[in-house]
Structure formats: C-alpha cells, structure tokens
Short mmCIF file of C-alpha atoms and ligand atoms in Angstrom, two decimals:
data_model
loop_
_atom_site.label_atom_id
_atom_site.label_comp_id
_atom_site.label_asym_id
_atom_site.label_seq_id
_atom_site.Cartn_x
_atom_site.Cartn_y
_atom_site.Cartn_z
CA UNK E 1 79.75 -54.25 7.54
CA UNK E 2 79.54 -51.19 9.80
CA UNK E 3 81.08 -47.63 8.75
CA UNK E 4 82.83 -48.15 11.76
CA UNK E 5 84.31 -51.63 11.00
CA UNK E 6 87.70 -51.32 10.31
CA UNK E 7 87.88 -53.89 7.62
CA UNK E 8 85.51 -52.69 5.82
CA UNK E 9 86.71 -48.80 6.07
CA UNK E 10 90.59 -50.66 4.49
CA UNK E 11 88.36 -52.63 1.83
CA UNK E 12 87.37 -50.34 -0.03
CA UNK E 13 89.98 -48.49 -0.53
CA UNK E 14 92.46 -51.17 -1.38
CA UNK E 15 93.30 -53.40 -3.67
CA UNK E 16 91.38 -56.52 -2.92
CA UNK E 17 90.63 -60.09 -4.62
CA UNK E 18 87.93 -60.17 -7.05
CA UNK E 19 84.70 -61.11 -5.65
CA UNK E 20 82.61 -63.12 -8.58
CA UNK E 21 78.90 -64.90 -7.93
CA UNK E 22 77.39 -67.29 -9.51
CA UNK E 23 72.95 -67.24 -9.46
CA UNK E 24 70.51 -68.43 -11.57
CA UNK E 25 66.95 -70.36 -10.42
CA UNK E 26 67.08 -74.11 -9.26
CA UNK E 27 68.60 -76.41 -11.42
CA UNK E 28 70.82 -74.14 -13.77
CA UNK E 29 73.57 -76.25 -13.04
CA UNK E 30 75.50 -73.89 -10.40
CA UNK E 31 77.32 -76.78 -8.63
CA UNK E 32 79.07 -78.20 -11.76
CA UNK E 33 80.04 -74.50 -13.30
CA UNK E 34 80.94 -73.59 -9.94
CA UNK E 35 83.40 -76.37 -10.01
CA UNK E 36 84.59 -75.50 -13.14
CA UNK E 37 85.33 -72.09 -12.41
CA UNK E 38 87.30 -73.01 -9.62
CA UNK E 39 89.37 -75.32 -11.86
CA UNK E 40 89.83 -72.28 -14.31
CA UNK E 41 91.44 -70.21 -12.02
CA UNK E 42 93.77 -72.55 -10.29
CA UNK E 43 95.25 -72.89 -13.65
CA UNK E 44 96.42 -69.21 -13.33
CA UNK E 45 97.66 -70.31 -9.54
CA UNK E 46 94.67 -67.49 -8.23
CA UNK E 47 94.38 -68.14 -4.51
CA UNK E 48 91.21 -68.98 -4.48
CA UNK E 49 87.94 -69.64 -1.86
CA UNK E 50 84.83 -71.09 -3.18
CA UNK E 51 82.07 -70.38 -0.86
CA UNK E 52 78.29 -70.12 -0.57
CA UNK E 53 74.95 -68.54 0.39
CA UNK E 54 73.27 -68.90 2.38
CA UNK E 55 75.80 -70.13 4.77
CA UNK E 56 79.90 -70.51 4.16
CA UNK E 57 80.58 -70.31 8.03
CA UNK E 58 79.19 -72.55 10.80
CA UNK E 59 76.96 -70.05 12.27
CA UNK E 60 75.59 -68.70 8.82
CA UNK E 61 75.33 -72.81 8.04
CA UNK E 62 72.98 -72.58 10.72
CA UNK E 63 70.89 -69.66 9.67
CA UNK E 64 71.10 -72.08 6.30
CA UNK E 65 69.05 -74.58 7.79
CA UNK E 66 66.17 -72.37 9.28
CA UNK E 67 65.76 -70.91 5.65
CA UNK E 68 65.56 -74.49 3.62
CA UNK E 69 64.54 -76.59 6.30
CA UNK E 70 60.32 -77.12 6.54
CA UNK E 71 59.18 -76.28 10.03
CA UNK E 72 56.02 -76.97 11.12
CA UNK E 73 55.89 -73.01 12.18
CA UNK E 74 55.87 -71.26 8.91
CA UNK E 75 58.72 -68.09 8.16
CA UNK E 76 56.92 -64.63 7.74
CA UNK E 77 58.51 -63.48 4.24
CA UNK E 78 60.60 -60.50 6.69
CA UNK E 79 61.69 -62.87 8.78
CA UNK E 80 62.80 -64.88 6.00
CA UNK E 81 64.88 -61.46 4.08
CA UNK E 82 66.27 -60.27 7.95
CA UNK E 83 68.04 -64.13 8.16
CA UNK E 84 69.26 -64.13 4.84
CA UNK E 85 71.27 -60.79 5.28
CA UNK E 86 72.22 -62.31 9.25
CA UNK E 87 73.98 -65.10 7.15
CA UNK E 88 75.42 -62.88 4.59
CA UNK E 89 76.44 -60.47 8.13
CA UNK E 90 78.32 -63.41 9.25
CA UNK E 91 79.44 -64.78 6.30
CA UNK E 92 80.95 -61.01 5.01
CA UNK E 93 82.33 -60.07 8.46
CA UNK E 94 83.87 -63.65 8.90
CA UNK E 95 84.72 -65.28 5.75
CA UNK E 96 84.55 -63.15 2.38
CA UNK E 97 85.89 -59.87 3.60
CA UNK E 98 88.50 -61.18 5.25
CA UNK E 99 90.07 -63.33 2.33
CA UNK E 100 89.41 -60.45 -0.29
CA UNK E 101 91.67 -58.80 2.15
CA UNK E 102 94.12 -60.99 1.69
CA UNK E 103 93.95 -60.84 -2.10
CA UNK E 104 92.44 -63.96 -2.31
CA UNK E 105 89.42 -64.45 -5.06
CA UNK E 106 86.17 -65.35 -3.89
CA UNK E 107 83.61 -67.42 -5.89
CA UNK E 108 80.23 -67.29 -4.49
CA UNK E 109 77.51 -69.33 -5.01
CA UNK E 110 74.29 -67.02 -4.96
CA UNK E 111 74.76 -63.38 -2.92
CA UNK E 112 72.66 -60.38 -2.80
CA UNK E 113 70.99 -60.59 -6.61
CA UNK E 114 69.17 -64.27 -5.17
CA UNK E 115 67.82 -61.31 -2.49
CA UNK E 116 66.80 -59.48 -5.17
CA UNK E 117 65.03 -62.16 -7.24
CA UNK E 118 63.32 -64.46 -4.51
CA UNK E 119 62.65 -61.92 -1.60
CA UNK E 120 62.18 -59.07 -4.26
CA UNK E 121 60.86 -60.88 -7.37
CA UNK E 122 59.99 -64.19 -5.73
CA UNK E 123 58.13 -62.78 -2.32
CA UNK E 124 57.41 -59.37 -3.25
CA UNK E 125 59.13 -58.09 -0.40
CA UNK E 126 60.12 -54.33 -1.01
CA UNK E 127 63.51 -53.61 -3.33
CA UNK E 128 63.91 -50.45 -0.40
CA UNK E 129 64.11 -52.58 1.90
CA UNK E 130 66.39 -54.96 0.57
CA UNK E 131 68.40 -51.99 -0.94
CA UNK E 132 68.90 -50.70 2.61
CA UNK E 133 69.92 -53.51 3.82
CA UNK E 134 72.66 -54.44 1.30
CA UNK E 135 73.90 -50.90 2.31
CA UNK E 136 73.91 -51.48 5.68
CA UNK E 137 75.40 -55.13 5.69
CA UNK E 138 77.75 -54.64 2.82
CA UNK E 139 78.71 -50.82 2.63
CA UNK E 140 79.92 -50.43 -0.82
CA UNK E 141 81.12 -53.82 -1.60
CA UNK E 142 79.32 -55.43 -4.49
CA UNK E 143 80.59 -58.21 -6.80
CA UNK E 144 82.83 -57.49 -9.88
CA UNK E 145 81.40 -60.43 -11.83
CA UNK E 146 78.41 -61.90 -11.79
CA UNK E 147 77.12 -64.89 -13.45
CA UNK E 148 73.74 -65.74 -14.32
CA UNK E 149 73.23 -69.19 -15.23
CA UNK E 150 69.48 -68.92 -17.06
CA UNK E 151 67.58 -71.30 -18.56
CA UNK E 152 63.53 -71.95 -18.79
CA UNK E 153 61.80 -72.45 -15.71
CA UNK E 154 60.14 -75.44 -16.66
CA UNK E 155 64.03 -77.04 -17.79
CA UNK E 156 65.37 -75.69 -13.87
CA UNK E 157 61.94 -77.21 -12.21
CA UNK E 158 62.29 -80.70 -14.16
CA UNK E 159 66.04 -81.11 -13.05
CA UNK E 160 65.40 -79.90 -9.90
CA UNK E 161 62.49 -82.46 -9.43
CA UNK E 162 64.76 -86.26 -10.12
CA UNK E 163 66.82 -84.74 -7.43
CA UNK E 164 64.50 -86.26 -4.76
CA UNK E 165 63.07 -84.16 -1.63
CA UNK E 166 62.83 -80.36 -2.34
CA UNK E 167 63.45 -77.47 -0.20
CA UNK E 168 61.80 -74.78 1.23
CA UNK E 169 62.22 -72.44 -1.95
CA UNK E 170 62.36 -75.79 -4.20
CA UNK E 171 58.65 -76.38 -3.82
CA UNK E 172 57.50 -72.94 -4.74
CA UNK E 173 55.45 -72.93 -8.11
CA UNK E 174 56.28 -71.88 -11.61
CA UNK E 175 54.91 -68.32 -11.40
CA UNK E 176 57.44 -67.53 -8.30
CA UNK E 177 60.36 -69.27 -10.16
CA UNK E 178 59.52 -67.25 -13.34
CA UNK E 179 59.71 -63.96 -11.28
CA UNK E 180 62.69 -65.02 -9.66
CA UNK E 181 64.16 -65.36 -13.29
CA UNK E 182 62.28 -62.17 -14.43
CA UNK E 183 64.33 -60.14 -12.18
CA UNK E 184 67.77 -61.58 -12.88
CA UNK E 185 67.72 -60.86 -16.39
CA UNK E 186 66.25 -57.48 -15.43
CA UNK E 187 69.14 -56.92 -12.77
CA UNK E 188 71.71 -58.14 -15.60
CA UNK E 189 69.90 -55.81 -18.52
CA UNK E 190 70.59 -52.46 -16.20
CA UNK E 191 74.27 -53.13 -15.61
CA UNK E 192 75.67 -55.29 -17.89
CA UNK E 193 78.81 -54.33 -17.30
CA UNK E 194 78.88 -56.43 -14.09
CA UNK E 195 76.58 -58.95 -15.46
CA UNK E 196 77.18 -61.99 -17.59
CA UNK E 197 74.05 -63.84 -18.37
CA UNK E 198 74.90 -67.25 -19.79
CA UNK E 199 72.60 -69.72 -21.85
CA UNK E 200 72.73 -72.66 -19.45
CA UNK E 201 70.38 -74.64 -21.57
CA UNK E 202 73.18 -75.18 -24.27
CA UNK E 203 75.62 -77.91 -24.05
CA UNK E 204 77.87 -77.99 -21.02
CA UNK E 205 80.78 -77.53 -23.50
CA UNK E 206 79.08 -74.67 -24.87
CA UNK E 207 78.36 -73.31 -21.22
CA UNK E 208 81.74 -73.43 -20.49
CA UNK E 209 83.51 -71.81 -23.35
CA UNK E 210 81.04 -68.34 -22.48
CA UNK E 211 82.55 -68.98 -18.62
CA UNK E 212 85.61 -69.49 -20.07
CA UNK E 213 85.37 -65.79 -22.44
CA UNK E 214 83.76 -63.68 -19.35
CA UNK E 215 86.90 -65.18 -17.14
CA UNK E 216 89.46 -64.75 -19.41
CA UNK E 217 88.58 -61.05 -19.67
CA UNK E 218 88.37 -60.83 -16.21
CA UNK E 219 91.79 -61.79 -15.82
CA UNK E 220 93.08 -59.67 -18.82
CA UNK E 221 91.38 -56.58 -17.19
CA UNK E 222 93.28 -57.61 -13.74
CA UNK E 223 96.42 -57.88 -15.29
CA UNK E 224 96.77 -61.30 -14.90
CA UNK E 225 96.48 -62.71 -18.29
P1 TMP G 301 70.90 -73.44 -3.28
O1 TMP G 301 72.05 -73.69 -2.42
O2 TMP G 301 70.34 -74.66 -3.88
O3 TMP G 301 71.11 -72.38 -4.28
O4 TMP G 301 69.71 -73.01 -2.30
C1 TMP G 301 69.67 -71.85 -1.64
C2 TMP G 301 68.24 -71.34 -1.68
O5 TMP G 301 68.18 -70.13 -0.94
C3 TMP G 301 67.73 -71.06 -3.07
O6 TMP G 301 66.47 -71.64 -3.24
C4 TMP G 301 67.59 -69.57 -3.13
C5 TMP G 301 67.47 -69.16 -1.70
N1 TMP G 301 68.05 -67.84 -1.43
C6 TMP G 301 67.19 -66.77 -1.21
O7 TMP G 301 65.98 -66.94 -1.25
N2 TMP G 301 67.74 -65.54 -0.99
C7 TMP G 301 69.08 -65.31 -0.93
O8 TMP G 301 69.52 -64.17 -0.74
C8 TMP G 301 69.96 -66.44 -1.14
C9 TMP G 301 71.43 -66.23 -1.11
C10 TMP G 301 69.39 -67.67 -1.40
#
C-alpha cells in the first residue's frame, strides 16, 4: 500500500470492517481458536473472511512455500523479512484491503507482530527496518484487535513436535522460540489497548470464554452488540 494507491488513500478514511489477528508461537492452538472465532461472529451474521499469513492469495501461497519449505540453498535472514512483507504486499493489495472495503471483517492468522517477534525477536533483524517496511506496505492500517495466544515454550514445542515433520521456523530451538514469545508479550504490554494476551495453556473452555469477553466488547464498541 502506496500513498498513491487509491484504496488505500479511501481506507483510511472510511469506515471499514474490523481487521483482528490472531499470533502466538507454534502450537498455541491458533487453528482451533481461529475456528472458533469465526463461529462467534457468524452468530452476529458479520460478513466475515478468515485468512492467513503468510499467504491468503495464490501468489502470496507461493511466497508461503519458499519461507517454510527447506531448500537445500539456505534464506539470508533479509531475504527471509523482504518475502514476508511481498506476501503481506499481495495479500493487503489483493485480499484484506479490499474486503475491509467492503465492510467485511477480517480474521487473520499471524500479520505484522509474527514480523516483529521472529524476524525482530526471533532473527534479530532490525525493528527500523521492519518498522519501515510496515509503513511502506501498510500505510496506516494496523489491526484493531489482536490476539495473542501464549503459553510456555516448552508446552508450544511439545505439541508442535507429535505433529510429525516441522517447518522451516518449526525446527528453530528454544532460545529463538522464547524470544519470539519475549517480544509478543512486550508488543502487547506497550499497547494494550489493541492487545489481548490470552492464557492458552488453560482449558479450551477457559480459552474461549476470554475470546469470547475481548469479542463481545469488540462488538459492543462497534455498535453491534
Ligand atoms: P503457521 O501457519 O504455522 O503459523 O506458520 C507460519 C510460520 O511463518 C510461523 O512459523 C511464523 C512464520 N512467520 C514469520 O516468521 N514472520 C511473519 O511475519 C509471519 C506472518 C509468519
């Protein structure tokens, strides 16, 4: 998103669908709250677009595959940050802006704070960088809500290990994942107001009800509830 794209001049300035995102390290559980989120808000009949990153269009599915996939050439950490903002390029431009236009919601699993906390945290690739980046790519759109599932990294690592063949990222070691985690409660502490961080090592029951507060106030502050 370009000051000279007109979408993104209108976005701002209008009244658009709420953007939420969902992070949290491997094996927080994204995939079931995700779903369960989704299931929330069609209850309230909120056109709705669950999506992902990296990827949620063919070509950023694509940029997907070079990031998680093992190569036998390794990826230079820049190389690495540059294709996960192409993706999220593509995936703004193409799919996200567009349906925020529209009014439609759009639930994201993992956006610019996973930049934050594995290229930034993870890598130790500059936050400038990455800051100036997400201004570039994004202008002023950020999220309005954003979850963080957290639990201990050892509790991500050991259900992220009886899922079978790990990724790329998967295989890092516990000090990366606990910098990864280290800078999403850190992101979350300095702006809580956009922030939830939820206890994803309680019950799923338990998980659920704190979705189920944060979204209910969501909706009550949008009028909707
Ligand atoms: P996931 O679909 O299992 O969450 O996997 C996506 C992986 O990509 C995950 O390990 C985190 C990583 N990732 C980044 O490193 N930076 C990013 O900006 C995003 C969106 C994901």
């Amino acid at each position: 998103m370009t000051e000279q794209d007109p979408i993104a001049q209108t976005l701002s300035n209008m009244d658009r669908g709420c953007f939420i995102t969902v992070e949290g390290i491997e094996g927080v559980g994204k995939t079931t709250n995700i779903e369960f989120i989704r299931q929330y808000l069609s209850g309230f009949n909120i056109p709705l677009v669950v999506t992902r990153e990296p990827g949620g269009t063919g070509i950023a599915e694509r940029i997907r595959e070079i990031l998680l996939d093992h190569d036998q050439e390794t990826l230079a950490d820049d190389t690495e940050l540059l294709l996960v903002f192409a993706a999220r390029a593509q995936h703004l431009n193409r799919l996200i802006i567009p349906a925020l236009a529209r009014k439609e919601w759009v639930v994201c699993d993992r956006f610019t704070d996973a930049t934050y906390a594995y290229q930034g945290g993870g890598r130790g690739l500059s936050v400038d960088m990455i800051s100036q980046l997400e201004n570039s790519v994004q202008g002023d759109l950020r999220p309005d809500m954003t979850f963080i599932l957290d639990v201990p990294v050892e509790l991500g690592m050991s259900r992220v290990k009886n899922r079978g063949q790990l990724d790329r990222f998967e295989q890092e070691q516990h000090d990366f994942f606990e910098r990864v985690r280290q800078t999403y409660l850190m992101r979350a502490q300095a702006s809580p107001k956009h922030y939830r961080v939820i206890d994803a090592s309680l019950s799923l029951p338990e998980v659920q009800k704190s979705l189920e507060n944060a979204l209910s106030l969501l909706l009550v502050s949008r009028g909707i509830k």
